[in-house]
Coordinates of C-alpha atoms in Angstrom, one line a residue:
M1483 CA 56.2 -7.9 32.8
A1484 CA 57.0 -11.2 34.5
K1485 CA 60.2 -11.5 36.4
A1486 CA 63.0 -12.1 33.9
K1487 CA 64.6 -15.5 33.9
R1488 CA 68.2 -16.3 33.3
Q1489 CA 68.9 -15.7 29.7
P1490 CA 70.1 -18.5 27.4
R1491 CA 73.8 -18.5 26.9
G1492 CA 76.1 -20.0 24.4
L1493 CA 73.5 -19.9 21.6
G1494 CA 76.1 -19.4 18.9
R1495 CA 79.9 -19.0 18.9
S1496 CA 81.5 -17.4 21.9
A1497 CA 83.0 -14.0 22.0
A1498 CA 86.4 -15.5 21.4
A1499 CA 85.3 -16.6 18.0
A1500 CA 84.4 -13.1 16.8
E1501 CA 87.4 -13.0 14.5
E1502 CA 86.5 -16.3 12.8
S1503 CA 84.1 -16.7 9.8
T1504 CA 82.9 -19.4 7.5
S1505 CA 84.1 -19.3 4.0
Q1506 CA 81.9 -20.1 1.0
D1507 CA 82.9 -23.7 1.2
G1508 CA 81.9 -23.9 4.9
Q1509 CA 85.5 -23.8 6.2
K1510 CA 86.6 -21.6 9.1
N1511 CA 89.2 -19.0 8.3
G1512 CA 90.9 -16.2 10.1
V1513 CA 89.2 -13.3 8.2
R1514 CA 86.0 -12.0 9.6
F1515 CA 83.1 -12.3 7.2
N1516 CA 82.1 -9.0 5.6
P1517 CA 78.4 -9.2 4.8
L1518 CA 78.5 -6.5 2.1
S1519 CA 82.1 -7.1 0.8
G1520 CA 80.8 -7.7 -2.7
E1521 CA 79.3 -4.2 -2.8
Q1522 CA 82.5 -2.6 -1.6
K1523 CA 84.5 -4.4 -4.3
E1524 CA 82.0 -3.2 -6.9
K1525 CA 82.0 0.3 -5.7
S1526 CA 85.9 0.4 -5.5
S1527 CA 86.0 -0.9 -9.1
N1528 CA 83.5 1.7 -10.3
Q1529 CA 85.5 4.5 -8.6
A1530 CA 88.7 3.3 -10.3
E1531 CA 87.1 3.1 -13.7
S1532 CA 85.7 6.6 -13.4
G1533 CA 89.0 8.2 -12.4
A1534 CA 88.1 8.8 -8.8
A1535 CA 91.6 8.2 -7.5
G1536 CA 91.9 11.8 -6.4
S1537 CA 88.8 11.8 -4.3
E1538 CA 89.2 11.6 -0.5
S1539 CA 86.0 9.7 -0.1
T1540 CA 86.4 6.0 0.6
P1541 CA 84.0 3.2 -0.4
M1542 CA 83.0 2.7 3.3
E1543 CA 82.4 6.4 3.8
G1544 CA 80.1 6.4 0.8
Q1545 CA 78.2 3.4 2.0
E1546 CA 77.7 4.8 5.5
E1547 CA 75.7 7.6 3.9
T1548 CA 72.9 5.1 3.2
A1549 CA 72.3 4.9 7.0
S1550 CA 71.4 8.6 7.3
L1551 CA 67.9 9.7 8.0
A1552 CA 66.0 12.3 10.0
L1553 CA 66.4 11.5 13.7
K1554 CA 63.8 11.9 16.4
E1555 CA 64.2 15.0 18.6
G1556 CA 66.7 14.5 21.4
E1557 CA 68.3 11.3 20.0
A1558 CA 70.9 12.9 17.7
G1559 CA 74.4 12.0 18.9
D1560 CA 73.2 8.8 20.6
E1561 CA 74.6 6.3 18.2
L1562 CA 72.6 3.3 19.6
A1563 CA 69.3 5.4 19.3
E1564 CA 70.3 6.4 15.8
L1565 CA 71.0 2.7 14.9
R1566 CA 67.6 1.7 16.3
Q1567 CA 65.9 4.3 14.2
T1568 CA 67.8 3.3 11.1
Y1569 CA 66.8 -0.3 11.5
E1570 CA 63.1 0.6 12.2
A1571 CA 63.2 2.8 9.0
A1572 CA 64.8 -0.2 7.1
Q1573 CA 61.9 -2.5 8.0
K1574 CA 59.3 0.2 7.1
Q1575 CA 61.1 1.0 3.8
F1576 CA 61.3 -2.6 2.7
A1577 CA 57.6 -3.3 3.7
E1578 CA 56.4 -0.3 1.7
T1579 CA 58.7 -0.3 -1.4
G1580 CA 60.9 -3.4 -1.3
A1581 CA 64.0 -1.1 -1.2
Q1582 CA 67.0 -2.2 0.8
E1583 CA 69.0 1.0 1.2
Y1584 CA 68.3 1.5 4.9
L1585 CA 68.9 -2.2 5.6
R1586 CA 72.3 -2.0 4.0
G1587 CA 72.8 1.2 5.9
T1588 CA 72.0 -0.6 9.2
I1589 CA 74.6 -3.3 8.5
H1590 CA 77.3 -0.7 7.5
E1591 CA 76.5 1.3 10.6
C1592 CA 76.8 -1.7 12.8
D1593 CA 80.1 -2.6 11.3
R1594 CA 81.4 1.0 11.8
M1595 CA 80.2 1.0 15.5
L1596 CA 81.9 -2.3 16.1
R1597 CA 85.2 -1.2 14.5
N1598 CA 85.2 2.1 16.5
C1599 CA 84.3 0.6 19.9
G1600 CA 87.8 -0.7 20.5
K1601 CA 86.5 -4.1 21.6
E1602 CA 85.9 -7.5 20.0
V1603 CA 82.3 -7.4 21.2
Y1604 CA 80.2 -4.2 21.2
P1605 CA 79.0 -3.9 24.9
S1606 CA 75.3 -3.7 24.3
S1607 CA 72.8 -6.5 24.0
E1608 CA 70.5 -4.3 21.9
F1609 CA 73.3 -3.5 19.4
N1610 CA 74.0 -7.2 18.9
Y1611 CA 70.3 -8.0 18.6
I1612 CA 69.9 -5.3 15.9
Y1613 CA 73.0 -6.5 14.0
A1614 CA 71.8 -10.1 14.0
S1615 CA 68.3 -9.0 12.9
A1616 CA 69.6 -6.9 10.0
L1617 CA 71.9 -9.7 8.9
H1618 CA 69.0 -12.2 9.0
D1619 CA 66.7 -9.9 7.1
F1620 CA 69.3 -9.2 4.4
S1621 CA 70.2 -12.9 4.1
L1622 CA 66.6 -13.5 3.0
I1623 CA 66.3 -10.8 0.4
G1624 CA 69.8 -9.6 -0.7
A1625 CA 72.4 -12.3 -0.1
E1626 CA 73.8 -14.4 -2.9
P1627 CA 73.5 -18.2 -2.3
E1628 CA 77.2 -18.7 -1.8
E1629 CA 77.1 -15.9 0.9
L1630 CA 74.2 -17.3 2.9
N1631 CA 76.2 -19.4 5.3
G1632 CA 78.4 -16.4 6.1
F1633 CA 75.4 -14.3 7.0
V1634 CA 74.0 -17.1 9.2
E1635 CA 77.2 -17.6 11.1
L1636 CA 77.7 -13.9 11.7
A1637 CA 74.1 -13.5 12.8
L1638 CA 74.6 -16.5 15.2
E1639 CA 77.7 -14.8 16.6
H1640 CA 75.8 -11.6 17.4
I1641 CA 72.8 -13.5 18.8
S1642 CA 75.2 -15.2 21.1
H1643 CA 76.7 -11.9 22.2
A1644 CA 73.3 -10.5 22.8
A1645 CA 72.3 -13.5 25.0
D1646 CA 75.5 -13.2 27.0
L1647 CA 75.0 -9.4 27.6
L1648 CA 71.2 -9.5 28.3
E1649 CA 71.7 -10.7 31.9
G1650 CA 73.7 -7.6 32.8
D1651 CA 71.7 -5.3 30.6
M1652 CA 68.1 -5.8 31.7
E1653 CA 67.0 -2.1 31.8
N1654 CA 65.1 -0.8 28.8
T1655 CA 64.7 -4.2 27.1
E1656 CA 60.9 -4.4 27.2
D1657 CA 60.5 -2.8 23.8
W1658 CA 62.7 -5.3 21.9
K1659 CA 63.4 -8.4 24.0
W1660 CA 60.6 -10.4 22.4
K1661 CA 62.0 -9.5 19.0
Y1662 CA 65.4 -10.8 20.1
Y1663 CA 64.0 -14.2 21.0
L1664 CA 62.1 -14.4 17.6
V1665 CA 65.1 -13.4 15.5
A1666 CA 67.3 -15.8 17.5
G1667 CA 64.8 -18.6 16.7
K1668 CA 64.7 -17.7 13.0
V1669 CA 68.5 -17.7 12.7
Y1670 CA 68.6 -21.1 14.3
L1671 CA 66.1 -22.3 11.7
Q1672 CA 68.4 -21.0 9.0
K1673 CA 71.2 -22.9 10.7
A1674 CA 69.2 -26.1 10.5
D1675 CA 68.7 -25.4 6.8
S1676 CA 72.5 -25.3 6.2
L1677 CA 72.9 -28.5 8.3
Y1678 CA 70.3 -30.3 6.2
E1679 CA 72.2 -29.3 3.0
A1680 CA 75.4 -30.6 4.5
Q1681 CA 73.6 -33.9 5.5
E1682 CA 72.4 -34.4 2.0
A1683 CA 75.9 -33.9 0.7
S1684 CA 77.5 -36.2 3.3
D1685 CA 79.1 -39.4 1.9
S1686 CA 79.3 -41.4 5.1
K1687 CA 76.6 -42.9 7.3
K1688 CA 78.4 -41.8 10.4
E1689 CA 78.4 -38.2 9.3
F1690 CA 74.8 -38.4 8.1
T1691 CA 73.8 -39.6 11.5
R1692 CA 75.8 -37.0 13.4
L1693 CA 74.3 -34.2 11.3
G1694 CA 70.8 -35.6 11.8
K1695 CA 71.3 -35.3 15.6
E1696 CA 72.7 -31.8 15.2
I1697 CA 69.7 -30.8 13.1
N1698 CA 67.3 -32.0 15.9
T1699 CA 69.3 -30.1 18.5
T1700 CA 69.3 -27.0 16.4
L1701 CA 65.5 -27.2 15.8
A1702 CA 65.0 -27.6 19.6
Q1703 CA 67.0 -24.5 20.2
A1704 CA 65.1 -22.6 17.6
T1705 CA 61.6 -23.6 18.8
N1706 CA 62.5 -22.9 22.5
L1707 CA 63.6 -19.4 21.5
L1708 CA 60.5 -18.9 19.4
D1709 CA 58.2 -20.1 22.2
A1710 CA 59.9 -17.6 24.6
G1711 CA 59.3 -14.8 22.1
F1712 CA 55.7 -15.6 21.5
K1713 CA 55.0 -15.3 25.2
L1714 CA 56.6 -11.8 25.4
I1715 CA 54.9 -10.2 22.3
P1716 CA 53.0 -7.2 23.7
E1717 CA 49.2 -7.4 23.6
G1718 CA 47.9 -5.6 20.5
E1719 CA 51.3 -5.3 18.8
E1720 CA 50.9 -4.9 15.1
K1721 CA 53.2 -5.3 12.1
H1722 CA 53.2 -4.0 8.6
V1723 CA 53.4 -6.7 6.0
V1724 CA 52.8 -7.1 2.3
R1725 CA 50.7 -10.1 1.3
L1726 CA 52.1 -12.2 -1.5
D1727 CA 48.9 -11.8 -3.5
S1728 CA 48.6 -8.1 -3.0
K1729 CA 50.7 -4.9 -3.5
S1730 CA 49.1 -3.1 -0.6
I1731 CA 50.5 -2.9 2.8
E1732 CA 48.3 -4.0 5.7
K1733 CA 48.6 -4.2 9.4
V1734 CA 48.3 -7.7 11.0
G1735 CA 48.7 -8.8 14.6
A1736 CA 52.4 -9.4 15.3
K1737 CA 51.7 -12.5 17.3
E1738 CA 49.6 -14.1 14.6
H1739 CA 52.1 -13.2 11.9
E1740 CA 55.1 -14.4 13.7
M1741 CA 53.5 -17.7 14.8
V1742 CA 52.2 -18.5 11.4
S1743 CA 55.6 -17.6 9.8
A1744 CA 57.5 -19.8 12.3
A1745 CA 55.0 -22.7 11.9
V1746 CA 55.4 -22.7 8.1
N1747 CA 59.2 -22.9 8.5
V1748 CA 59.2 -25.6 11.2
A1749 CA 56.7 -27.7 9.2
L1750 CA 59.0 -27.6 6.2
H1751 CA 61.7 -29.0 8.3
A1752 CA 59.4 -31.7 9.6
D1753 CA 58.7 -32.9 6.1
R1754 CA 62.4 -33.7 5.6
F1755 CA 62.4 -36.4 8.2
E1756 CA 61.8 -40.0 7.2
E1757 CA 61.6 -41.2 10.8
Y1758 CA 58.0 -41.2 12.1
D1759 CA 58.9 -39.8 15.6
Q1760 CA 60.8 -36.8 14.2
R1761 CA 58.2 -36.1 11.4
K1762 CA 55.5 -36.1 14.1
K1763 CA 57.5 -34.1 16.7
W1764 CA 58.2 -31.1 14.6
N1765 CA 54.8 -31.1 12.8
T1766 CA 53.2 -31.2 16.2
W1767 CA 55.1 -28.0 17.2
A1768 CA 53.9 -26.3 14.1
L1769 CA 50.4 -27.7 14.6
D1770 CA 50.2 -26.3 18.1
A1771 CA 51.2 -22.8 16.8
Y1772 CA 48.6 -23.0 14.1
R1773 CA 45.9 -24.1 16.5
M1774 CA 46.7 -21.2 18.9
V1775 CA 46.3 -18.7 16.0
A1776 CA 43.1 -20.4 14.9
K1777 CA 41.7 -20.1 18.4
D1778 CA 42.6 -16.4 18.7
T1779 CA 41.8 -15.6 15.0
P1780 CA 39.3 -18.2 13.8
E1781 CA 38.9 -16.4 10.4
S1782 CA 42.7 -17.0 9.6
V1783 CA 42.8 -19.0 6.4
E1784 CA 46.6 -19.6 6.9
A1785 CA 46.0 -21.1 10.4
W1786 CA 43.4 -23.7 9.2
Q1787 CA 45.4 -24.5 6.1
G1788 CA 48.5 -25.0 8.3
I1789 CA 46.6 -27.3 10.6
A1790 CA 45.6 -29.4 7.6
T1791 CA 49.1 -29.3 6.1
C1792 CA 50.8 -30.6 9.3
L1793 CA 48.3 -33.4 9.8
H1794 CA 48.6 -34.3 6.2
S1795 CA 52.4 -34.5 6.5
I1796 CA 52.1 -36.9 9.5
V1797 CA 49.5 -39.0 7.7
G1798 CA 51.7 -39.0 4.7
W1799 CA 54.2 -41.1 6.6
W1800 CA 51.9 -44.1 6.4
A1801 CA 51.3 -43.5 2.7
D1802 CA 55.1 -43.6 2.2
Q1803 CA 55.2 -47.0 4.0
A1804 CA 52.4 -48.4 1.9
D1805 CA 54.2 -47.3 -1.3
D1806 CA 57.3 -49.2 -0.3
E1807 CA 56.0 -52.7 -1.0
D1808 CA 59.4 -54.4 -1.1
E1809 CA 60.4 -53.6 2.4
E1810 CA 59.1 -54.9 5.7
Q1811 CA 57.1 -52.8 8.1
D1812 CA 59.3 -50.0 9.5
D1813 CA 60.4 -50.4 13.1
D1814 CA 59.3 -46.8 13.8
E1815 CA 55.7 -47.6 12.9
P1816 CA 53.4 -47.5 15.9
E1817 CA 52.6 -51.0 17.1
D1818 CA 49.3 -52.6 16.1
E1819 CA 48.5 -49.6 13.9
Y1820 CA 47.0 -51.7 11.1
S1821 CA 45.3 -54.2 13.4
L1822 CA 42.9 -51.6 14.9
P1823 CA 39.6 -50.4 13.5
V1824 CA 40.8 -48.0 10.8
Y1825 CA 39.1 -44.8 12.0
S1826 CA 40.2 -45.3 15.6
T1827 CA 43.9 -45.4 14.6
E1828 CA 46.0 -42.3 14.8
R1829 CA 46.2 -42.3 11.0
G1830 CA 42.4 -42.3 10.7
V1831 CA 41.8 -39.7 13.4
M1832 CA 44.4 -37.3 11.9
S1833 CA 43.1 -37.9 8.3
L1834 CA 39.6 -36.9 9.4
E1835 CA 40.9 -33.9 11.4
A1836 CA 43.0 -32.7 8.4
L1837 CA 39.9 -32.9 6.2
E1838 CA 37.8 -30.8 8.6
A1839 CA 40.6 -28.2 8.8
I1840 CA 41.0 -27.8 5.1
K1841 CA 37.3 -27.6 4.6
K1842 CA 37.3 -24.7 7.0
A1843 CA 40.2 -23.1 5.2
I1844 CA 38.5 -23.5 1.8
E1845 CA 35.2 -22.1 3.1
L1846 CA 37.0 -19.0 4.5
G1847 CA 39.0 -18.7 1.3
R1848 CA 35.8 -18.5 -0.8
K1849 CA 34.3 -15.9 1.5
S1850 CA 37.4 -13.7 1.6
D1851 CA 38.2 -14.0 -2.1
S1852 CA 41.6 -15.7 -1.1
L1853 CA 40.9 -19.1 -2.6
S1854 CA 44.0 -20.7 -4.1
S1855 CA 45.0 -23.8 -6.0
D1856 CA 47.0 -24.9 -3.0
L1857 CA 43.9 -24.9 -0.8
L1858 CA 41.9 -26.9 -3.3
T1859 CA 44.6 -29.4 -4.0
L1860 CA 45.4 -29.9 -0.3
G1861 CA 41.6 -30.5 0.2
A1862 CA 41.8 -33.1 -2.6
E1863 CA 44.8 -34.9 -1.1
C1864 CA 43.0 -35.0 2.3
H1865 CA 40.1 -36.8 0.6
L1866 CA 42.6 -39.1 -1.1
N1867 CA 44.1 -40.0 2.3
L1868 CA 40.7 -41.3 3.3
V1869 CA 40.4 -43.3 0.1
N1870 CA 43.4 -45.3 1.3
I1871 CA 41.8 -46.1 4.7
A1872 CA 38.1 -46.0 4.0
V1873 CA 36.0 -49.0 5.1
G1874 CA 34.1 -50.3 2.1
D1875 CA 34.1 -49.5 -1.6
A1876 CA 31.3 -47.1 -1.4
A1877 CA 33.0 -44.9 1.1
A1878 CA 36.3 -45.0 -0.9
A1879 CA 34.4 -44.1 -4.1
E1880 CA 32.7 -41.1 -2.4
Q1881 CA 36.0 -39.7 -1.2
S1882 CA 37.5 -40.2 -4.7
K1883 CA 34.7 -38.2 -6.3
L1884 CA 35.1 -35.3 -3.8
A1885 CA 38.9 -35.3 -4.4
V1886 CA 38.5 -35.2 -8.2
A1887 CA 35.9 -32.4 -7.9
L1888 CA 38.4 -30.2 -6.1
I1889 CA 41.2 -31.1 -8.5
K1890 CA 39.1 -30.2 -11.5
E1891 CA 38.0 -26.9 -9.8
A1892 CA 41.7 -26.0 -9.1
I1893 CA 42.7 -26.7 -12.7
A1894 CA 39.7 -24.8 -14.1
T1895 CA 40.1 -21.8 -11.8
F1896 CA 43.9 -21.6 -11.7
P1897 CA 45.1 -22.9 -15.1
D1898 CA 48.6 -24.3 -14.8
P1899 CA 50.2 -27.0 -17.0
A1900 CA 52.2 -28.2 -14.0
L1901 CA 49.1 -28.6 -12.0
E1902 CA 47.4 -30.6 -14.7
E1903 CA 50.5 -32.8 -15.0
R1904 CA 50.7 -33.4 -11.3
Y1905 CA 47.2 -34.8 -11.1
A1906 CA 46.9 -36.3 -14.6
E1907 CA 47.4 -39.9 -13.2
V1908 CA 44.7 -39.4 -10.5
L1909 CA 42.2 -38.0 -12.9
A1910 CA 42.9 -40.8 -15.5
E1911 CA 42.5 -43.5 -12.9
F1912 CA 39.2 -42.0 -11.7
E1913 CA 37.9 -41.7 -15.2
E1914 CA 38.8 -45.4 -15.9
I1915 CA 37.1 -46.6 -12.7
A1916 CA 34.0 -44.5 -13.5
G1917 CA 33.9 -45.9 -17.0
N1918 CA 34.1 -49.5 -15.8
E1919 CA 31.3 -48.8 -13.3
K1920 CA 29.0 -47.6 -16.1
K1921 CA 29.7 -50.7 -18.3
E1922 CA 28.8 -52.9 -15.4

C-alpha cells in the first residue's frame, strides 16, 4: 500500500458540535438527533398498551437484541470486532433478503457504544466510519423523508470524526479505509441533494447564489473523496448486489460497481445546472468514471449507457438555448460555437460520440438480454440531437428515421402509456413530414 497521506480534516461538523442536530425543518437544536427515535416511541407505546409496565426490559434493551449474531472465534468480547461483524452481516442480510434488522442493530449498537464510552467522540476511526456507513445505508432504505436531513447531518458528524482520528489510527486500516472514503463521498452527495432542495425553496437571489456556490463546494468534496476511494479499492475486490431487473444475488467487481453508482449520482447533479460550465464540469467527472469502467469492463452496458447519458446532457445545453427563442445568446455559451463547421464544434463532436456509445450499449443489451426502453429512447434522442445540427435535409431525414425506429421499438417492446405520450409529438411530426414527402 502506498504511503498514507495526511487525511482530510473538517469534512463535517467538528467534535464540539456532536451535541447538535438538525431538526425536521432544518434548524439546529440542542438535542442530538436519534436516528431510530420513531421506532423507540412506537415500541414504548406498544408496551404500554399491552400492559408491559411491570417488565424490567426497556425499549433500548429490546432493540439492542437485533444486533446479536454468532461471532467469529476469538472476537467475542471485543466490542469493535463485534460491531464490524454486525455491520458486515447487515450488508449481507439486506443484499440477500432486503431485511433491515441487522442494519437497525448496527445503529443501536453504535449508539450504545457511544453512550457508554464516556466521551463525546468514540475514540476509534473505524467505529465512526461504521456508524456513518450504517446511517447512510439506512437513510436510503428506511428513513422517512422528514428524517433524511437528520441522518445526513449525523453521518457527516461521524465522517468528520473518522477523518480527524485516522491520522493517529493508521494501523489496521487497510481493510476498510477505501470504504471510508467512498461512504464519505456518498454522504457529501446526499448533502448536496439537501442543499439543492434548499436552493429551490429560497426566495432571494442572494441566498440562491450562496447555496449554488455551496453545492459546487460540496460536490467537489464528494468527488475528491470518491476519487481517493477508487484508487484504494483492492484488486479483485467483489461485492454482492441485487440487480433491479433480477431477484438473484450476483457478485460484481467492487470498483466497477462503486464507480458506476457514483457516476450515476454525480451525473444527476450535473443535470440540475443551467450554467454551461457547471453542467459540463460535473458531467465530465461522471464521464471519466464511466470511461474507466468501459475500458476495464468493455461489456458493461451501464458504462456505455452512462457515457452516452453524460454527453447527451452536455449537448442538451445547446438544445435548451435553441428552445429559448426570446432571449439573446447566453454569455456562458462558448464563443464562435455556431460560426464553426457544425461537426467540428464541441456540440457536434459530443453528439457523434454519444451516438456511438449508445449504439454500443444497445448492441450489448441485445446480446445480454438486458435491453430496456431507456436504452432505446436514449438512442433515439441521440439521433435527434444530430437532426438539429445535421448538414443538409437528407442527413437530417436519415437521423429522424433512425430515431423514430428506436422509439417505435421501445413502445412495441416495452408497452407503457407514459412512453407513448412522451414521444407522441415526435412521432406525429415525423408522420406528417413523411406524408408530405409522399404527396410531393
